[in-house]
Amino acid sequence: MYIVTVIIRFVISMLKTVLTKVTGFESTKMVIIIRTDLKMGRGKIASQAAHAAVLLYQSSIETSNPHLKWWLHTGQPKIVLKIDTNCDEALTNIYQKAKDLNLNTCMVKDAGRTQIDTGTLTAVGIGPNRKEDVEKLTSNFKLL
């Protein structure tokens, strides 16, 4: 049984490599950066991350993002990172840089119904796009 599992994993790995070369697509990912300076509860953080993921997915459909299909068929990788200093300005800058690089991106601003003031920037999302392109902007952040 072990040998069969190893062989199946090898074949899948080879198929991914071939598909990548044939289609020209590389690994894709979605990254969501959450502000931790706002002292949001765990549920609030999860909600803001979910808002970002949904906004990114919706905009990918609306703009016919060429990376969406590949991302969907490779497990929809999502990474949630944190930022805790100079958050508002830093997130706005990341959002603008992503826009400048033609990456799918979104800003999440709170509705103000619970813990956070209305209009407060709580998260920025990027992707799904090529992993390398997303990491150019997000590699300095730590996992949440």
PDB file of C-alpha atoms in Angstrom:
ATOM      1  CA  MET A   1       0.000   0.000   0.000  1.00  0.00           C
ATOM      2  CA  TYR A   2       2.843   2.394   0.866  1.00  0.00           C
ATOM      3  CA  ILE A   3       4.477   1.916  -2.540  1.00  0.00           C
ATOM      4  CA  VAL A   4       1.184   2.627  -4.316  1.00  0.00           C
ATOM      5  CA  THR A   5       0.798   5.869  -2.343  1.00  0.00           C
ATOM      6  CA  VAL A   6       4.349   6.937  -3.214  1.00  0.00           C
ATOM      7  CA  ILE A   7       3.780   6.172  -6.892  1.00  0.00           C
ATOM      8  CA  ILE A   8       0.487   8.095  -6.957  1.00  0.00           C
ATOM      9  CA  ARG A   9       2.102  11.132  -5.306  1.00  0.00           C
ATOM     10  CA  PHE A  10       4.968  10.983  -7.794  1.00  0.00           C
ATOM     11  CA  VAL A  11       2.589  10.814 -10.765  1.00  0.00           C
ATOM     12  CA  ILE A  12       0.543  13.741  -9.423  1.00  0.00           C
ATOM     13  CA  SER A  13       3.718  15.760  -8.920  1.00  0.00           C
ATOM     14  CA  MET A  14       4.828  15.024 -12.479  1.00  0.00           C
ATOM     15  CA  LEU A  15       1.410  15.942 -13.871  1.00  0.00           C
ATOM     16  CA  LYS A  16       1.518  19.286 -12.067  1.00  0.00           C
ATOM     17  CA  THR A  17       4.971  19.937 -13.514  1.00  0.00           C
ATOM     18  CA  VAL A  18       3.834  19.072 -17.040  1.00  0.00           C
ATOM     19  CA  LEU A  19       0.651  21.150 -16.714  1.00  0.00           C
ATOM     20  CA  THR A  20       2.670  24.095 -15.469  1.00  0.00           C
ATOM     21  CA  LYS A  21       4.991  23.902 -18.467  1.00  0.00           C
ATOM     22  CA  VAL A  22       2.178  23.347 -20.976  1.00  0.00           C
ATOM     23  CA  THR A  23      -0.143  26.065 -19.675  1.00  0.00           C
ATOM     24  CA  GLY A  24       2.556  28.533 -18.691  1.00  0.00           C
ATOM     25  CA  PHE A  25       1.005  28.911 -15.261  1.00  0.00           C
ATOM     26  CA  GLU A  26       3.038  28.602 -12.134  1.00  0.00           C
ATOM     27  CA  SER A  27       2.053  28.192  -8.515  1.00  0.00           C
ATOM     28  CA  THR A  28      -0.652  30.612  -7.443  1.00  0.00           C
ATOM     29  CA  LYS A  29      -1.718  31.879  -4.070  1.00  0.00           C
ATOM     30  CA  MET A  30      -3.917  34.314  -2.228  1.00  0.00           C
ATOM     31  CA  VAL A  31      -2.525  36.312   0.685  1.00  0.00           C
ATOM     32  CA  ILE A  32      -4.528  38.235   3.258  1.00  0.00           C
ATOM     33  CA  ILE A  33      -2.780  40.690   5.574  1.00  0.00           C
ATOM     34  CA  ILE A  34      -4.609  41.438   8.829  1.00  0.00           C
ATOM     35  CA  ARG A  35      -4.008  44.370  11.157  1.00  0.00           C
ATOM     36  CA  THR A  36      -3.197  43.218  14.672  1.00  0.00           C
ATOM     37  CA  ASP A  37      -2.867  46.689  16.202  1.00  0.00           C
ATOM     38  CA  LEU A  38      -6.666  46.980  16.370  1.00  0.00           C
ATOM     39  CA  LYS A  39      -6.876  44.206  18.991  1.00  0.00           C
ATOM     40  CA  MET A  40      -9.712  42.464  17.156  1.00  0.00           C
ATOM     41  CA  GLY A  41     -11.041  39.244  18.648  1.00  0.00           C
ATOM     42  CA  ARG A  42     -10.384  35.937  16.898  1.00  0.00           C
ATOM     43  CA  GLY A  43     -13.871  35.852  15.410  1.00  0.00           C
ATOM     44  CA  LYS A  44     -13.520  39.391  14.081  1.00  0.00           C
ATOM     45  CA  ILE A  45     -10.153  38.535  12.526  1.00  0.00           C
ATOM     46  CA  ALA A  46     -11.649  35.450  10.882  1.00  0.00           C
ATOM     47  CA  SER A  47     -14.521  37.545   9.558  1.00  0.00           C
ATOM     48  CA  GLN A  48     -12.195  40.171   8.062  1.00  0.00           C
ATOM     49  CA  ALA A  49     -10.080  37.470   6.405  1.00  0.00           C
ATOM     50  CA  ALA A  50     -13.242  35.888   4.995  1.00  0.00           C
ATOM     51  CA  HIS A  51     -14.389  39.262   3.636  1.00  0.00           C
ATOM     52  CA  ALA A  52     -11.040  39.649   1.863  1.00  0.00           C
ATOM     53  CA  ALA A  53     -11.174  36.140   0.376  1.00  0.00           C
ATOM     54  CA  VAL A  54     -14.709  36.655  -0.934  1.00  0.00           C
ATOM     55  CA  LEU A  55     -13.870  40.086  -2.382  1.00  0.00           C
ATOM     56  CA  LEU A  56     -10.805  38.667  -4.146  1.00  0.00           C
ATOM     57  CA  TYR A  57     -12.805  35.760  -5.546  1.00  0.00           C
ATOM     58  CA  GLN A  58     -15.604  38.058  -6.753  1.00  0.00           C
ATOM     59  CA  SER A  59     -13.209  40.466  -8.434  1.00  0.00           C
ATOM     60  CA  SER A  60     -11.375  37.530 -10.046  1.00  0.00           C
ATOM     61  CA  ILE A  61     -14.633  36.404 -11.635  1.00  0.00           C
ATOM     62  CA  GLU A  62     -15.597  39.942 -12.702  1.00  0.00           C
ATOM     63  CA  THR A  63     -12.198  40.624 -14.296  1.00  0.00           C
ATOM     64  CA  SER A  64     -11.689  37.118 -15.731  1.00  0.00           C
ATOM     65  CA  ASN A  65      -8.497  36.706 -13.703  1.00  0.00           C
ATOM     66  CA  PRO A  66      -6.447  34.159 -15.684  1.00  0.00           C
ATOM     67  CA  HIS A  67      -5.020  32.705 -12.459  1.00  0.00           C
ATOM     68  CA  LEU A  68      -8.408  31.911 -10.893  1.00  0.00           C
ATOM     69  CA  LYS A  69      -9.016  28.572 -12.598  1.00  0.00           C
ATOM     70  CA  TRP A  70      -5.523  27.298 -11.819  1.00  0.00           C
ATOM     71  CA  TRP A  71      -5.850  28.462  -8.204  1.00  0.00           C
ATOM     72  CA  LEU A  72      -9.217  26.704  -7.862  1.00  0.00           C
ATOM     73  CA  HIS A  73      -7.833  23.439  -9.227  1.00  0.00           C
ATOM     74  CA  THR A  74      -4.736  23.439  -7.020  1.00  0.00           C
ATOM     75  CA  GLY A  75      -6.383  23.645  -3.610  1.00  0.00           C
ATOM     76  CA  GLN A  76      -7.019  27.414  -3.389  1.00  0.00           C
ATOM     77  CA  PRO A  77      -3.898  28.184  -1.318  1.00  0.00           C
ATOM     78  CA  LYS A  78      -4.558  31.049   1.089  1.00  0.00           C
ATOM     79  CA  ILE A  79      -2.045  32.502   3.531  1.00  0.00           C
ATOM     80  CA  VAL A  80      -3.000  34.899   6.334  1.00  0.00           C
ATOM     81  CA  LEU A  81      -0.280  37.261   7.496  1.00  0.00           C
ATOM     82  CA  LYS A  82      -0.164  39.981  10.134  1.00  0.00           C
ATOM     83  CA  ILE A  83       0.953  43.571  10.355  1.00  0.00           C
ATOM     84  CA  ASP A  84       1.232  45.402  13.662  1.00  0.00           C
ATOM     85  CA  THR A  85       3.084  48.675  13.060  1.00  0.00           C
ATOM     86  CA  ASN A  86       2.229  51.675  10.873  1.00  0.00           C
ATOM     87  CA  CYS A  87      -0.663  49.529   9.696  1.00  0.00           C
ATOM     88  CA  ASP A  88      -3.004  51.887   7.887  1.00  0.00           C
ATOM     89  CA  GLU A  89      -0.285  53.523   5.800  1.00  0.00           C
ATOM     90  CA  ALA A  90       1.590  50.271   5.164  1.00  0.00           C
ATOM     91  CA  LEU A  91      -1.528  48.396   4.055  1.00  0.00           C
ATOM     92  CA  THR A  92      -2.561  51.261   1.794  1.00  0.00           C
ATOM     93  CA  ASN A  93       0.921  51.219   0.223  1.00  0.00           C
ATOM     94  CA  ILE A  94       0.804  47.444  -0.317  1.00  0.00           C
ATOM     95  CA  TYR A  95      -2.629  47.750  -1.887  1.00  0.00           C
ATOM     96  CA  GLN A  96      -1.386  50.466  -4.257  1.00  0.00           C
ATOM     97  CA  LYS A  97       1.750  48.497  -5.186  1.00  0.00           C
ATOM     98  CA  ALA A  98      -0.389  45.448  -5.950  1.00  0.00           C
ATOM     99  CA  LYS A  99      -2.620  47.606  -8.157  1.00  0.00           C
ATOM    100  CA  ASP A 100       0.462  49.033  -9.903  1.00  0.00           C
ATOM    101  CA  LEU A 101       1.647  45.470 -10.629  1.00  0.00           C
ATOM    102  CA  ASN A 102      -1.813  44.567 -11.995  1.00  0.00           C
ATOM    103  CA  LEU A 103      -2.388  42.041  -9.219  1.00  0.00           C
ATOM    104  CA  ASN A 104      -5.887  41.244  -8.042  1.00  0.00           C
ATOM    105  CA  THR A 105      -6.255  43.078  -4.736  1.00  0.00           C
ATOM    106  CA  CYS A 106      -8.805  44.402  -2.272  1.00  0.00           C
ATOM    107  CA  MET A 107      -9.098  46.510   0.858  1.00  0.00           C
ATOM    108  CA  VAL A 108     -11.404  45.485   3.691  1.00  0.00           C
ATOM    109  CA  LYS A 109     -12.914  48.357   5.663  1.00  0.00           C
ATOM    110  CA  ASP A 110     -15.077  47.526   8.635  1.00  0.00           C
ATOM    111  CA  ALA A 111     -18.791  48.313   8.675  1.00  0.00           C
ATOM    112  CA  GLY A 112     -18.546  49.445  12.307  1.00  0.00           C
ATOM    113  CA  ARG A 113     -21.260  47.207  13.716  1.00  0.00           C
ATOM    114  CA  THR A 114     -19.226  45.564  16.477  1.00  0.00           C
ATOM    115  CA  GLN A 115     -15.645  46.132  17.634  1.00  0.00           C
ATOM    116  CA  ILE A 116     -14.153  48.566  15.109  1.00  0.00           C
ATOM    117  CA  ASP A 117     -15.083  52.082  13.958  1.00  0.00           C
ATOM    118  CA  THR A 118     -16.869  52.407  10.624  1.00  0.00           C
ATOM    119  CA  GLY A 119     -14.474  52.639   7.680  1.00  0.00           C
ATOM    120  CA  THR A 120     -11.406  51.371   9.528  1.00  0.00           C
ATOM    121  CA  LEU A 121      -9.032  49.513   7.215  1.00  0.00           C
ATOM    122  CA  THR A 122      -8.698  46.019   8.716  1.00  0.00           C
ATOM    123  CA  ALA A 123      -7.139  43.925   5.948  1.00  0.00           C
ATOM    124  CA  VAL A 124      -5.714  43.853   2.452  1.00  0.00           C
ATOM    125  CA  GLY A 125      -5.939  40.846   0.171  1.00  0.00           C
ATOM    126  CA  ILE A 126      -3.860  39.976  -2.878  1.00  0.00           C
ATOM    127  CA  GLY A 127      -4.465  37.195  -5.373  1.00  0.00           C
ATOM    128  CA  PRO A 128      -4.999  34.734  -6.641  1.00  0.00           C
ATOM    129  CA  ASN A 129      -1.928  35.542  -8.680  1.00  0.00           C
ATOM    130  CA  ARG A 130       1.426  33.970  -9.417  1.00  0.00           C
ATOM    131  CA  LYS A 131       3.064  33.023  -6.136  1.00  0.00           C
ATOM    132  CA  GLU A 132       6.265  34.866  -7.038  1.00  0.00           C
ATOM    133  CA  ASP A 133       4.417  38.100  -7.811  1.00  0.00           C
ATOM    134  CA  VAL A 134       2.445  38.010  -4.557  1.00  0.00           C
ATOM    135  CA  GLU A 135       5.551  37.237  -2.510  1.00  0.00           C
ATOM    136  CA  LYS A 136       7.346  40.304  -3.908  1.00  0.00           C
ATOM    137  CA  LEU A 137       4.961  42.363  -1.778  1.00  0.00           C
ATOM    138  CA  THR A 138       4.303  40.058   1.167  1.00  0.00           C
ATOM    139  CA  SER A 139       7.496  38.141   1.963  1.00  0.00           C
ATOM    140  CA  ASN A 140       8.427  40.465   4.851  1.00  0.00           C
ATOM    141  CA  PHE A 141       5.291  39.714   6.865  1.00  0.00           C
ATOM    142  CA  LYS A 142       4.888  36.965   9.446  1.00  0.00           C
ATOM    143  CA  LEU A 143       2.111  34.399   9.631  1.00  0.00           C
ATOM    144  CA  LEU A 144      -0.845  35.403  11.796  1.00  0.00           C
TER     145      LEU A 144
END
